[in-house]
Amino acid sequence: MSKLQRLTTAFLNNLKPNPTNAKSTDYEVNLSAMKDGGLPIGVRCLVGKSGNKRFLLRYISPVTGKKASIGLGKHPETDLSTLRKVSREYRQQILEGIDPKLERDTEKVDASMTLERFFNEVYLPLAKQKRSWKDDVARFNQHAKSIHHVPIHELTAAHIVKVQMEMQGKVSSTTGKPYALATINRVLALLKTINRQAYKLMDAPLVADKVSLLRVDNVRTGYLSEQQLQAFVSHALNYQDKQTGAFLALLFLTGARDKELRFRLWTDINWQERSIHIPHTKNGTSHTLFLSDFMVDILRSIPKVTNNPYIFAGHKHRKPISPARHALKVIKAKMGLPDIPGDKENITLHSARHTVGSLLASQGVPLHDIAKQLNHADLASSRRYSKLTVGRRREIGSKLSDMVSKIH
């Protein structure tokens, strides 16, 4: 194109369509090279076979170092004055090290990024590093539906409180009872975590800190004293099903989580180091359970089942035992312990962790060591045990190691 040619609206109007037999869809006119154009380098007009005309800025991306282009509008909707203004703004961004197309695309994504999209596309892939990510999915889809549509940049504390109020006004479809405050708090905690992620990754407003979890004394304090633990282990080892009995004994001696111990394989045992390796735990890390002589003896007493790799082999082919709730109920009955579902003093499978944690804490074992034993992600989860045992320090006699040797 001759540099003497002036850039005018009339010139653009007179550009002929690209021939229908042309190989390319469009032909380009270098508008930057035209007289009195007032346009930065790289502005083109692409003329299609139907005669449609659109403006484009071609450039080298300062971010990727590769050729790139960004649309500047269409003729005649975009006049020359607007074309000059927009193209100069983009060129200035390029000089400042900003890729205008990447910037604009990000803004479009941000504008259309709802809470639901952010959860599925950004939060969930990160959350899958922990074993409990399916719980997050269930809580988000079941309880936060009313705010799924909210743009992530427009989420407010009021939206999170709205979910709280909705849950407080409903009953659980499973139990037919109002949702427990602890259940509501788990959903609130999830929404707060999602918001913090959006704040870190997408500069969304941080509103989570404005929402407080509900105040509730919901700590499950059911746990066994030293004497009760001795009786419990004795009953467990005499239980008719050897695998189930051994499982319960080791569960309450190690403080392991139910599934993390129940699904262990014989190959997870290191007999020389006297340990059991758990490759994946609830918080996404691996964990090693170190065993006393008594625990090793219990493991060696468990009969192996042919073609079943699990330590605590179940009756189904190549499957572990089912959750030992029935056996636990039987043992509690023999010990004269009440079985009151929902009561915070009730002994459950999870009470194994409280038992070990509280016995250790009662003897002044540092919280850091308790956290290691129970594989807590942080000390906050272990602090409960110092509170649990304040009124029972004199009742609980000795440290866990001494207690285990007494049982032996």
mmCIF file of C-alpha atoms in Angstrom:
data_model
loop_
_atom_site.group_PDB
_atom_site.id
_atom_site.type_symbol
_atom_site.label_atom_id
_atom_site.label_comp_id
_atom_site.label_asym_id
_atom_site.label_seq_id
_atom_site.Cartn_x
_atom_site.Cartn_y
_atom_site.Cartn_z
ATOM 1 C CA MET A 1 0.000 0.000 0.000
ATOM 2 C CA SER A 2 1.445 3.378 -0.955
ATOM 3 C CA LYS A 3 2.486 5.578 1.937
ATOM 4 C CA LEU A 4 0.905 8.514 0.072
ATOM 5 C CA GLN A 5 -2.547 6.991 0.431
ATOM 6 C CA ARG A 6 -4.551 8.782 3.115
ATOM 7 C CA LEU A 7 -6.471 6.784 5.673
ATOM 8 C CA THR A 8 -10.079 7.897 5.579
ATOM 9 C CA THR A 9 -13.509 6.413 6.079
ATOM 10 C CA ALA A 10 -14.078 6.674 2.347
ATOM 11 C CA PHE A 11 -10.931 4.659 1.728
ATOM 12 C CA LEU A 12 -12.185 1.881 3.980
ATOM 13 C CA ASN A 13 -15.615 1.929 2.348
ATOM 14 C CA ASN A 14 -14.038 1.458 -1.084
ATOM 15 C CA LEU A 15 -11.960 -1.587 -0.193
ATOM 16 C CA LYS A 16 -13.117 -4.420 -2.449
ATOM 17 C CA PRO A 17 -14.055 -7.860 -1.067
ATOM 18 C CA ASN A 18 -11.494 -10.633 -1.134
ATOM 19 C CA PRO A 19 -12.041 -12.685 -4.342
ATOM 20 C CA THR A 20 -14.199 -15.756 -3.751
ATOM 21 C CA ASN A 21 -11.576 -17.980 -5.366
ATOM 22 C CA ALA A 22 -8.773 -16.661 -3.142
ATOM 23 C CA LYS A 23 -6.975 -19.258 -1.004
ATOM 24 C CA SER A 24 -7.021 -17.116 2.106
ATOM 25 C CA THR A 25 -10.185 -16.041 3.879
ATOM 26 C CA ASP A 26 -9.064 -12.403 4.171
ATOM 27 C CA TYR A 27 -6.520 -10.045 2.685
ATOM 28 C CA GLU A 28 -4.734 -7.494 4.841
ATOM 29 C CA VAL A 29 -4.228 -3.765 4.474
ATOM 30 C CA ASN A 30 -1.432 -2.219 6.550
ATOM 31 C CA LEU A 31 -3.155 0.820 8.020
ATOM 32 C CA SER A 32 -0.091 1.801 10.086
ATOM 33 C CA ALA A 33 1.794 2.625 6.868
ATOM 34 C CA MET A 34 -0.841 4.995 5.491
ATOM 35 C CA LYS A 35 -0.496 8.773 5.373
ATOM 36 C CA ASP A 36 -1.945 10.675 8.339
ATOM 37 C CA GLY A 37 -3.148 7.378 9.803
ATOM 38 C CA GLY A 38 -1.993 8.236 13.322
ATOM 39 C CA LEU A 39 -1.890 4.520 14.138
ATOM 40 C CA PRO A 40 0.865 2.580 15.934
ATOM 41 C CA ILE A 41 2.808 -0.143 14.181
ATOM 42 C CA GLY A 42 0.917 -3.387 13.588
ATOM 43 C CA VAL A 43 -2.622 -2.169 12.857
ATOM 44 C CA ARG A 44 -4.225 -4.056 9.984
ATOM 45 C CA CYS A 45 -7.582 -4.119 8.237
ATOM 46 C CA LEU A 46 -8.692 -7.600 7.202
ATOM 47 C CA VAL A 47 -11.173 -7.728 4.328
ATOM 48 C CA GLY A 48 -13.210 -10.907 3.892
ATOM 49 C CA LYS A 49 -14.847 -12.485 0.859
ATOM 50 C CA SER A 50 -18.202 -11.024 1.803
ATOM 51 C CA GLY A 51 -16.686 -7.557 2.065
ATOM 52 C CA ASN A 52 -16.715 -7.465 5.884
ATOM 53 C CA LYS A 53 -13.858 -5.467 7.383
ATOM 54 C CA ARG A 54 -12.304 -5.904 10.821
ATOM 55 C CA PHE A 55 -9.356 -4.238 12.514
ATOM 56 C CA LEU A 56 -6.472 -6.130 14.094
ATOM 57 C CA LEU A 57 -3.291 -5.263 15.983
ATOM 58 C CA ARG A 58 -0.413 -7.648 15.308
ATOM 59 C CA TYR A 59 2.484 -7.699 17.794
ATOM 60 C CA ILE A 60 5.067 -9.809 19.572
ATOM 61 C CA SER A 61 3.799 -10.760 23.026
ATOM 62 C CA PRO A 62 6.091 -9.399 25.762
ATOM 63 C CA VAL A 63 4.920 -12.309 27.925
ATOM 64 C CA THR A 64 5.376 -15.302 25.618
ATOM 65 C CA GLY A 65 7.765 -13.819 23.046
ATOM 66 C CA LYS A 66 5.547 -15.197 20.281
ATOM 67 C CA LYS A 67 3.493 -13.558 17.529
ATOM 68 C CA ALA A 68 0.058 -12.488 18.713
ATOM 69 C CA SER A 69 -2.905 -10.397 17.628
ATOM 70 C CA ILE A 70 -5.905 -8.750 19.205
ATOM 71 C CA GLY A 71 -9.110 -7.490 17.614
ATOM 72 C CA LEU A 72 -9.765 -3.749 17.542
ATOM 73 C CA GLY A 73 -13.347 -3.805 16.261
ATOM 74 C CA LYS A 74 -15.158 -3.833 12.930
ATOM 75 C CA HIS A 75 -15.817 -1.273 10.209
ATOM 76 C CA PRO A 76 -17.984 0.811 10.222
ATOM 77 C CA GLU A 77 -18.991 0.240 13.879
ATOM 78 C CA THR A 78 -15.497 1.270 15.051
ATOM 79 C CA ASP A 79 -14.650 4.739 13.699
ATOM 80 C CA LEU A 80 -11.098 5.915 13.043
ATOM 81 C CA SER A 81 -10.957 8.007 16.230
ATOM 82 C CA THR A 82 -11.805 4.993 18.382
ATOM 83 C CA LEU A 83 -9.433 2.798 16.390
ATOM 84 C CA ARG A 84 -6.540 5.187 17.066
ATOM 85 C CA LYS A 85 -7.352 5.425 20.786
ATOM 86 C CA VAL A 86 -7.713 1.686 21.426
ATOM 87 C CA SER A 87 -4.690 0.656 19.341
ATOM 88 C CA ARG A 88 -2.473 3.217 21.105
ATOM 89 C CA GLU A 89 -3.611 1.959 24.523
ATOM 90 C CA TYR A 90 -2.780 -1.615 23.542
ATOM 91 C CA ARG A 91 0.590 -0.620 22.138
ATOM 92 C CA GLN A 92 1.422 1.206 25.369
ATOM 93 C CA GLN A 93 0.533 -1.925 27.365
ATOM 94 C CA ILE A 94 2.905 -3.930 25.169
ATOM 95 C CA LEU A 95 5.710 -1.425 25.822
ATOM 96 C CA GLU A 96 5.038 -1.831 29.547
ATOM 97 C CA GLY A 97 5.424 -5.609 29.298
ATOM 98 C CA ILE A 98 1.703 -6.432 29.320
ATOM 99 C CA ASP A 99 0.093 -8.698 26.723
ATOM 100 C CA PRO A 100 -3.248 -6.945 26.003
ATOM 101 C CA LYS A 101 -4.932 -10.089 24.690
ATOM 102 C CA LEU A 102 -3.977 -12.156 27.737
ATOM 103 C CA GLU A 103 -5.120 -9.275 29.934
ATOM 104 C CA ARG A 104 -8.470 -8.983 28.165
ATOM 105 C CA ASP A 105 -9.066 -12.734 28.119
ATOM 106 C CA THR A 106 -8.344 -12.903 31.843
ATOM 107 C CA GLU A 107 -10.873 -10.147 32.490
ATOM 108 C CA LYS A 108 -13.484 -12.054 30.495
ATOM 109 C CA VAL A 109 -12.795 -15.226 32.466
ATOM 110 C CA ASP A 110 -12.968 -13.293 35.728
ATOM 111 C CA ALA A 111 -16.292 -11.765 34.752
ATOM 112 C CA SER A 112 -17.825 -15.151 33.954
ATOM 113 C CA MET A 113 -16.134 -17.060 36.772
ATOM 114 C CA THR A 114 -18.938 -17.987 39.120
ATOM 115 C CA LEU A 115 -18.451 -19.587 42.505
ATOM 116 C CA GLU A 116 -19.454 -22.930 40.992
ATOM 117 C CA ARG A 117 -16.954 -22.620 38.119
ATOM 118 C CA PHE A 118 -14.171 -21.605 40.478
ATOM 119 C CA PHE A 119 -14.915 -24.559 42.749
ATOM 120 C CA ASN A 120 -14.894 -27.085 39.878
ATOM 121 C CA GLU A 121 -12.093 -25.632 37.752
ATOM 122 C CA VAL A 122 -9.695 -24.122 40.281
ATOM 123 C CA TYR A 123 -10.389 -25.214 43.851
ATOM 124 C CA LEU A 124 -11.222 -28.884 43.262
ATOM 125 C CA PRO A 125 -8.056 -29.865 41.345
ATOM 126 C CA LEU A 126 -6.047 -28.497 44.280
ATOM 127 C CA ALA A 127 -8.318 -30.084 46.891
ATOM 128 C CA LYS A 128 -7.911 -33.541 45.337
ATOM 129 C CA GLN A 129 -4.511 -33.714 47.011
ATOM 130 C CA LYS A 130 -6.329 -34.579 50.231
ATOM 131 C CA ARG A 131 -8.358 -37.727 50.810
ATOM 132 C CA SER A 132 -11.465 -35.883 52.022
ATOM 133 C CA TRP A 133 -12.015 -33.932 48.781
ATOM 134 C CA LYS A 134 -15.196 -35.889 48.041
ATOM 135 C CA ASP A 135 -16.652 -34.516 51.272
ATOM 136 C CA ASP A 136 -15.996 -31.006 49.940
ATOM 137 C CA VAL A 137 -17.873 -31.857 46.733
ATOM 138 C CA ALA A 138 -20.850 -33.231 48.642
ATOM 139 C CA ARG A 139 -21.034 -30.249 50.989
ATOM 140 C CA PHE A 140 -20.665 -27.677 48.225
ATOM 141 C CA ASN A 141 -23.222 -29.267 45.907
ATOM 142 C CA GLN A 142 -25.745 -30.049 48.614
ATOM 143 C CA HIS A 143 -25.656 -26.936 50.765
ATOM 144 C CA ALA A 144 -24.289 -24.042 48.658
ATOM 145 C CA LYS A 145 -26.509 -24.363 45.574
ATOM 146 C CA SER A 146 -28.254 -21.066 46.231
ATOM 147 C CA ILE A 147 -25.002 -19.141 45.661
ATOM 148 C CA HIS A 148 -23.437 -21.246 42.894
ATOM 149 C CA HIS A 149 -24.305 -18.554 40.353
ATOM 150 C CA VAL A 150 -22.588 -15.695 42.216
ATOM 151 C CA PRO A 151 -19.527 -14.329 40.333
ATOM 152 C CA ILE A 152 -16.430 -15.120 42.336
ATOM 153 C CA HIS A 153 -15.460 -11.422 42.398
ATOM 154 C CA GLU A 154 -18.885 -10.476 43.759
ATOM 155 C CA LEU A 155 -19.036 -12.992 46.599
ATOM 156 C CA THR A 156 -19.802 -11.268 49.893
ATOM 157 C CA ALA A 157 -19.961 -12.253 53.536
ATOM 158 C CA ALA A 158 -23.745 -12.028 53.211
ATOM 159 C CA HIS A 159 -23.721 -14.866 50.665
ATOM 160 C CA ILE A 160 -21.863 -17.143 53.081
ATOM 161 C CA VAL A 161 -24.179 -16.184 55.930
ATOM 162 C CA LYS A 162 -27.129 -16.919 53.630
ATOM 163 C CA VAL A 163 -25.975 -20.553 53.344
ATOM 164 C CA GLN A 164 -25.649 -20.692 57.124
ATOM 165 C CA MET A 165 -29.198 -19.401 57.638
ATOM 166 C CA GLU A 166 -30.591 -21.819 55.049
ATOM 167 C CA MET A 167 -28.990 -24.790 56.800
ATOM 168 C CA GLN A 168 -30.238 -23.633 60.195
ATOM 169 C CA GLY A 169 -33.769 -23.576 58.796
ATOM 170 C CA LYS A 170 -33.693 -27.090 57.313
ATOM 171 C CA VAL A 171 -33.556 -30.662 58.547
ATOM 172 C CA SER A 172 -31.166 -33.336 57.364
ATOM 173 C CA SER A 173 -32.614 -35.685 54.757
ATOM 174 C CA THR A 174 -30.575 -38.469 56.355
ATOM 175 C CA THR A 175 -31.511 -38.083 60.017
ATOM 176 C CA GLY A 176 -34.708 -36.051 59.768
ATOM 177 C CA LYS A 177 -33.263 -33.750 62.444
ATOM 178 C CA PRO A 178 -31.967 -30.155 62.258
ATOM 179 C CA TYR A 179 -28.395 -29.921 61.032
ATOM 180 C CA ALA A 180 -25.850 -30.068 63.826
ATOM 181 C CA LEU A 181 -23.895 -26.865 64.339
ATOM 182 C CA ALA A 182 -20.717 -28.797 63.606
ATOM 183 C CA THR A 183 -22.128 -29.789 60.203
ATOM 184 C CA ILE A 184 -23.000 -26.176 59.410
ATOM 185 C CA ASN A 185 -19.527 -25.094 60.477
ATOM 186 C CA ARG A 186 -17.913 -27.548 58.058
ATOM 187 C CA VAL A 187 -19.819 -25.968 55.161
ATOM 188 C CA LEU A 188 -18.941 -22.451 56.330
ATOM 189 C CA ALA A 189 -15.290 -23.453 56.683
ATOM 190 C CA LEU A 190 -15.327 -24.808 53.126
ATOM 191 C CA LEU A 191 -16.778 -21.571 51.713
ATOM 192 C CA LYS A 192 -14.233 -19.547 53.664
ATOM 193 C CA THR A 193 -11.418 -21.695 52.263
ATOM 194 C CA ILE A 194 -12.727 -21.295 48.704
ATOM 195 C CA ASN A 195 -12.842 -17.521 49.137
ATOM 196 C CA ARG A 196 -9.275 -17.421 50.432
ATOM 197 C CA GLN A 197 -8.123 -19.412 47.402
ATOM 198 C CA ALA A 198 -9.922 -16.994 45.072
ATOM 199 C CA TYR A 199 -8.281 -14.099 46.903
ATOM 200 C CA LYS A 200 -4.822 -15.603 46.426
ATOM 201 C CA LEU A 201 -5.242 -16.805 42.849
ATOM 202 C CA MET A 202 -7.640 -14.299 41.270
ATOM 203 C CA ASP A 203 -7.481 -11.173 43.447
ATOM 204 C CA ALA A 204 -11.098 -11.665 44.460
ATOM 205 C CA PRO A 205 -12.229 -9.660 47.512
ATOM 206 C CA LEU A 206 -11.369 -11.384 50.791
ATOM 207 C CA VAL A 207 -14.679 -11.595 52.644
ATOM 208 C CA ALA A 208 -14.179 -14.894 54.475
ATOM 209 C CA ASP A 209 -12.619 -13.316 57.547
ATOM 210 C CA LYS A 210 -15.840 -11.381 58.162
ATOM 211 C CA VAL A 211 -17.714 -14.641 58.766
ATOM 212 C CA SER A 212 -17.223 -16.479 62.043
ATOM 213 C CA LEU A 213 -17.967 -20.124 62.667
ATOM 214 C CA LEU A 214 -20.829 -20.831 65.037
ATOM 215 C CA ARG A 215 -19.853 -21.073 68.686
ATOM 216 C CA VAL A 216 -20.521 -24.591 69.818
ATOM 217 C CA ASP A 217 -19.126 -27.079 72.284
ATOM 218 C CA ASN A 218 -19.066 -29.813 69.690
ATOM 219 C CA VAL A 219 -15.844 -31.616 70.612
ATOM 220 C CA ARG A 220 -16.480 -35.347 70.786
ATOM 221 C CA THR A 221 -14.959 -36.060 74.176
ATOM 222 C CA GLY A 222 -15.757 -39.764 74.343
ATOM 223 C CA TYR A 223 -12.572 -41.599 75.262
ATOM 224 C CA LEU A 224 -11.328 -44.369 77.511
ATOM 225 C CA SER A 225 -9.398 -44.061 80.735
ATOM 226 C CA GLU A 226 -6.270 -46.139 81.248
ATOM 227 C CA GLN A 227 -8.157 -48.868 83.112
ATOM 228 C CA GLN A 228 -10.949 -48.881 80.542
ATOM 229 C CA LEU A 229 -8.421 -49.171 77.727
ATOM 230 C CA GLN A 230 -6.828 -52.171 79.386
ATOM 231 C CA ALA A 231 -10.229 -53.870 79.637
ATOM 232 C CA PHE A 232 -11.157 -52.836 76.097
ATOM 233 C CA VAL A 233 -7.997 -54.325 74.542
ATOM 234 C CA SER A 234 -8.481 -57.517 76.512
ATOM 235 C CA HIS A 235 -12.057 -57.923 75.262
ATOM 236 C CA ALA A 236 -11.018 -57.054 71.718
ATOM 237 C CA LEU A 237 -8.298 -59.711 71.620
ATOM 238 C CA ASN A 238 -10.806 -62.297 72.845
ATOM 239 C CA TYR A 239 -13.414 -61.314 70.266
ATOM 240 C CA GLN A 240 -14.624 -64.240 68.139
ATOM 241 C CA ASP A 241 -13.470 -62.712 64.844
ATOM 242 C CA LYS A 242 -9.684 -62.479 65.221
ATOM 243 C CA GLN A 243 -9.156 -59.931 62.454
ATOM 244 C CA THR A 244 -11.830 -57.584 63.798
ATOM 245 C CA GLY A 245 -10.679 -57.964 67.400
ATOM 246 C CA ALA A 246 -7.043 -57.319 66.532
ATOM 247 C CA PHE A 247 -8.078 -54.316 64.465
ATOM 248 C CA LEU A 248 -9.969 -52.717 67.371
ATOM 249 C CA ALA A 249 -7.109 -53.378 69.788
ATOM 250 C CA LEU A 250 -4.550 -51.771 67.485
ATOM 251 C CA LEU A 251 -6.899 -48.919 66.602
ATOM 252 C CA PHE A 252 -7.171 -47.874 70.262
ATOM 253 C CA LEU A 253 -3.467 -48.415 70.915
ATOM 254 C CA THR A 254 -2.198 -46.396 67.955
ATOM 255 C CA GLY A 255 -4.867 -43.700 67.615
ATOM 256 C CA ALA A 256 -4.946 -44.279 63.854
ATOM 257 C CA ARG A 257 -7.937 -43.310 61.754
ATOM 258 C CA ASP A 258 -10.376 -46.147 61.055
ATOM 259 C CA LYS A 259 -9.943 -46.452 57.280
ATOM 260 C CA GLU A 260 -6.237 -45.705 57.346
ATOM 261 C CA LEU A 261 -5.625 -48.735 59.578
ATOM 262 C CA ARG A 262 -8.385 -51.009 58.289
ATOM 263 C CA PHE A 263 -7.138 -50.813 54.679
ATOM 264 C CA ARG A 264 -3.521 -51.636 55.460
ATOM 265 C CA LEU A 265 -1.820 -54.436 53.564
ATOM 266 C CA TRP A 266 0.636 -56.980 54.874
ATOM 267 C CA THR A 267 3.215 -55.339 52.619
ATOM 268 C CA ASP A 268 2.775 -52.078 54.564
ATOM 269 C CA ILE A 269 4.412 -53.684 57.619
ATOM 270 C CA ASN A 270 8.145 -53.254 58.124
ATOM 271 C CA TRP A 271 8.953 -55.980 60.638
ATOM 272 C CA GLN A 272 12.552 -54.870 61.086
ATOM 273 C CA GLU A 273 11.632 -51.275 61.879
ATOM 274 C CA ARG A 274 8.485 -52.436 63.693
ATOM 275 C CA SER A 275 6.221 -50.028 61.857
ATOM 276 C CA ILE A 276 3.206 -49.765 59.574
ATOM 277 C CA HIS A 277 3.382 -47.365 56.635
ATOM 278 C CA ILE A 278 0.237 -45.458 55.592
ATOM 279 C CA PRO A 279 0.941 -44.028 52.114
ATOM 280 C CA HIS A 280 -2.054 -41.678 51.944
ATOM 281 C CA THR A 281 -3.779 -40.096 54.933
ATOM 282 C CA LYS A 282 -6.732 -37.744 55.324
ATOM 283 C CA ASN A 283 -4.579 -34.633 55.102
ATOM 284 C CA GLY A 284 -2.803 -35.843 51.959
ATOM 285 C CA THR A 285 0.475 -36.905 53.539
ATOM 286 C CA SER A 286 1.998 -40.285 54.330
ATOM 287 C CA HIS A 287 2.327 -41.483 57.925
ATOM 288 C CA THR A 288 4.203 -44.159 59.824
ATOM 289 C CA LEU A 289 2.854 -45.953 62.897
ATOM 290 C CA PHE A 290 5.632 -47.179 65.177
ATOM 291 C CA LEU A 291 4.769 -50.351 67.080
ATOM 292 C CA SER A 292 5.531 -51.572 70.570
ATOM 293 C CA ASP A 293 6.441 -55.207 71.234
ATOM 294 C CA PHE A 294 2.863 -55.785 72.308
ATOM 295 C CA MET A 295 1.492 -54.358 69.050
ATOM 296 C CA VAL A 296 3.896 -56.500 67.021
ATOM 297 C CA ASP A 297 2.704 -59.581 68.926
ATOM 298 C CA ILE A 298 -0.903 -58.696 68.064
ATOM 299 C CA LEU A 299 -0.036 -58.403 64.385
ATOM 300 C CA ARG A 300 1.797 -61.732 64.383
ATOM 301 C CA SER A 301 -1.220 -63.417 65.976
ATOM 302 C CA ILE A 302 -3.535 -62.415 63.112
ATOM 303 C CA PRO A 303 -4.188 -65.357 60.768
ATOM 304 C CA LYS A 304 -3.395 -64.609 57.145
ATOM 305 C CA VAL A 305 -6.113 -65.296 54.592
ATOM 306 C CA THR A 306 -5.023 -66.849 51.287
ATOM 307 C CA ASN A 307 -5.266 -64.480 48.312
ATOM 308 C CA ASN A 308 -6.257 -61.555 50.536
ATOM 309 C CA PRO A 309 -3.575 -58.852 50.800
ATOM 310 C CA TYR A 310 -5.196 -57.050 53.741
ATOM 311 C CA ILE A 311 -3.957 -57.439 57.308
ATOM 312 C CA PHE A 312 -7.505 -57.324 58.618
ATOM 313 C CA ALA A 313 -9.016 -59.557 55.961
ATOM 314 C CA GLY A 314 -12.779 -59.583 55.568
ATOM 315 C CA HIS A 315 -15.119 -62.354 54.457
ATOM 316 C CA LYS A 316 -15.435 -60.921 50.948
ATOM 317 C CA HIS A 317 -12.809 -61.917 48.377
ATOM 318 C CA ARG A 318 -9.725 -59.693 48.574
ATOM 319 C CA LYS A 319 -11.514 -57.138 50.769
ATOM 320 C CA PRO A 320 -10.748 -55.833 54.276
ATOM 321 C CA ILE A 321 -13.145 -56.154 57.197
ATOM 322 C CA SER A 322 -16.175 -53.900 57.327
ATOM 323 C CA PRO A 323 -16.245 -51.040 59.862
ATOM 324 C CA ALA A 324 -16.142 -52.772 63.225
ATOM 325 C CA ARG A 325 -19.158 -50.993 64.713
ATOM 326 C CA HIS A 326 -20.988 -54.187 65.728
ATOM 327 C CA ALA A 327 -17.924 -55.584 67.469
ATOM 328 C CA LEU A 328 -17.410 -52.249 69.236
ATOM 329 C CA LYS A 329 -21.021 -52.338 70.451
ATOM 330 C CA VAL A 330 -20.573 -55.881 71.766
ATOM 331 C CA ILE A 331 -17.395 -54.948 73.650
ATOM 332 C CA LYS A 332 -19.002 -51.833 75.134
ATOM 333 C CA ALA A 333 -21.873 -53.979 76.409
ATOM 334 C CA LYS A 334 -19.420 -56.357 78.102
ATOM 335 C CA MET A 335 -17.686 -53.407 79.723
ATOM 336 C CA GLY A 336 -20.943 -51.841 80.854
ATOM 337 C CA LEU A 337 -20.410 -48.751 78.716
ATOM 338 C CA PRO A 338 -23.573 -47.049 77.406
ATOM 339 C CA ASP A 339 -24.296 -46.999 73.673
ATOM 340 C CA ILE A 340 -26.031 -43.670 73.042
ATOM 341 C CA PRO A 341 -25.623 -42.520 69.418
ATOM 342 C CA GLY A 342 -25.158 -38.779 69.207
ATOM 343 C CA ASP A 343 -24.062 -38.375 72.815
ATOM 344 C CA LYS A 344 -20.669 -36.676 72.909
ATOM 345 C CA GLU A 345 -19.489 -39.070 75.637
ATOM 346 C CA ASN A 346 -20.362 -42.117 73.522
ATOM 347 C CA ILE A 347 -17.408 -44.326 72.554
ATOM 348 C CA THR A 348 -17.084 -44.636 68.787
ATOM 349 C CA LEU A 349 -14.342 -45.788 66.427
ATOM 350 C CA HIS A 350 -13.090 -42.205 66.318
ATOM 351 C CA SER A 351 -12.760 -42.322 70.117
ATOM 352 C CA ALA A 352 -9.536 -44.257 69.547
ATOM 353 C CA ARG A 353 -7.864 -40.995 68.513
ATOM 354 C CA HIS A 354 -9.294 -39.126 71.499
ATOM 355 C CA THR A 355 -8.193 -41.909 73.819
ATOM 356 C CA VAL A 356 -4.571 -41.869 72.683
ATOM 357 C CA GLY A 357 -4.444 -38.082 72.430
ATOM 358 C CA SER A 358 -5.961 -37.446 75.842
ATOM 359 C CA LEU A 359 -3.821 -40.062 77.614
ATOM 360 C CA LEU A 360 -0.675 -38.547 76.134
ATOM 361 C CA ALA A 361 -1.772 -34.990 76.915
ATOM 362 C CA SER A 362 -2.688 -35.886 80.510
ATOM 363 C CA GLN A 363 0.927 -36.836 81.160
ATOM 364 C CA GLY A 364 2.374 -33.628 79.730
ATOM 365 C CA VAL A 365 3.467 -35.020 76.366
ATOM 366 C CA PRO A 366 4.151 -31.976 74.122
ATOM 367 C CA LEU A 367 1.406 -31.118 71.639
ATOM 368 C CA HIS A 368 3.949 -31.359 68.839
ATOM 369 C CA ASP A 369 4.538 -35.034 69.676
ATOM 370 C CA ILE A 370 0.805 -35.710 69.950
ATOM 371 C CA ALA A 371 0.310 -34.104 66.537
ATOM 372 C CA LYS A 372 2.967 -36.417 65.090
ATOM 373 C CA GLN A 373 1.436 -39.511 66.667
ATOM 374 C CA LEU A 374 -2.058 -38.682 65.374
ATOM 375 C CA ASN A 375 -0.838 -37.178 62.078
ATOM 376 C CA HIS A 376 -2.579 -33.862 62.592
ATOM 377 C CA ALA A 377 -1.890 -31.270 59.908
ATOM 378 C CA ASP A 378 -1.370 -28.606 62.592
ATOM 379 C CA LEU A 379 -1.265 -28.234 66.351
ATOM 380 C CA ALA A 380 -4.752 -26.734 66.485
ATOM 381 C CA SER A 381 -6.281 -30.204 66.216
ATOM 382 C CA SER A 382 -4.112 -31.472 69.072
ATOM 383 C CA ARG A 383 -4.859 -28.629 71.502
ATOM 384 C CA ARG A 384 -8.270 -30.093 72.283
ATOM 385 C CA TYR A 385 -6.656 -32.886 74.277
ATOM 386 C CA SER A 386 -5.120 -30.520 76.802
ATOM 387 C CA LYS A 387 -8.642 -29.206 77.412
ATOM 388 C CA LEU A 388 -10.224 -32.635 77.457
ATOM 389 C CA THR A 389 -8.137 -33.926 80.305
ATOM 390 C CA VAL A 390 -7.917 -30.949 82.664
ATOM 391 C CA GLY A 391 -10.483 -32.498 85.002
ATOM 392 C CA ARG A 392 -9.188 -36.023 84.671
ATOM 393 C CA ARG A 393 -5.414 -35.751 85.014
ATOM 394 C CA ARG A 394 -5.381 -37.487 88.387
ATOM 395 C CA GLU A 395 -7.708 -40.207 87.164
ATOM 396 C CA ILE A 396 -5.471 -41.203 84.292
ATOM 397 C CA GLY A 397 -2.402 -42.827 85.785
ATOM 398 C CA SER A 398 0.546 -43.136 83.459
ATOM 399 C CA LYS A 399 1.886 -42.326 80.058
ATOM 400 C CA LEU A 400 0.817 -44.317 77.049
ATOM 401 C CA SER A 401 4.036 -46.286 76.885
ATOM 402 C CA ASP A 402 3.701 -47.420 80.505
ATOM 403 C CA MET A 403 0.055 -48.220 79.971
ATOM 404 C CA VAL A 404 0.803 -50.417 76.956
ATOM 405 C CA SER A 405 3.467 -52.332 78.876
ATOM 406 C CA LYS A 406 0.954 -52.947 81.675
ATOM 407 C CA ILE A 407 -1.455 -54.428 79.156
ATOM 408 C CA HIS A 408 1.356 -56.618 77.833
#
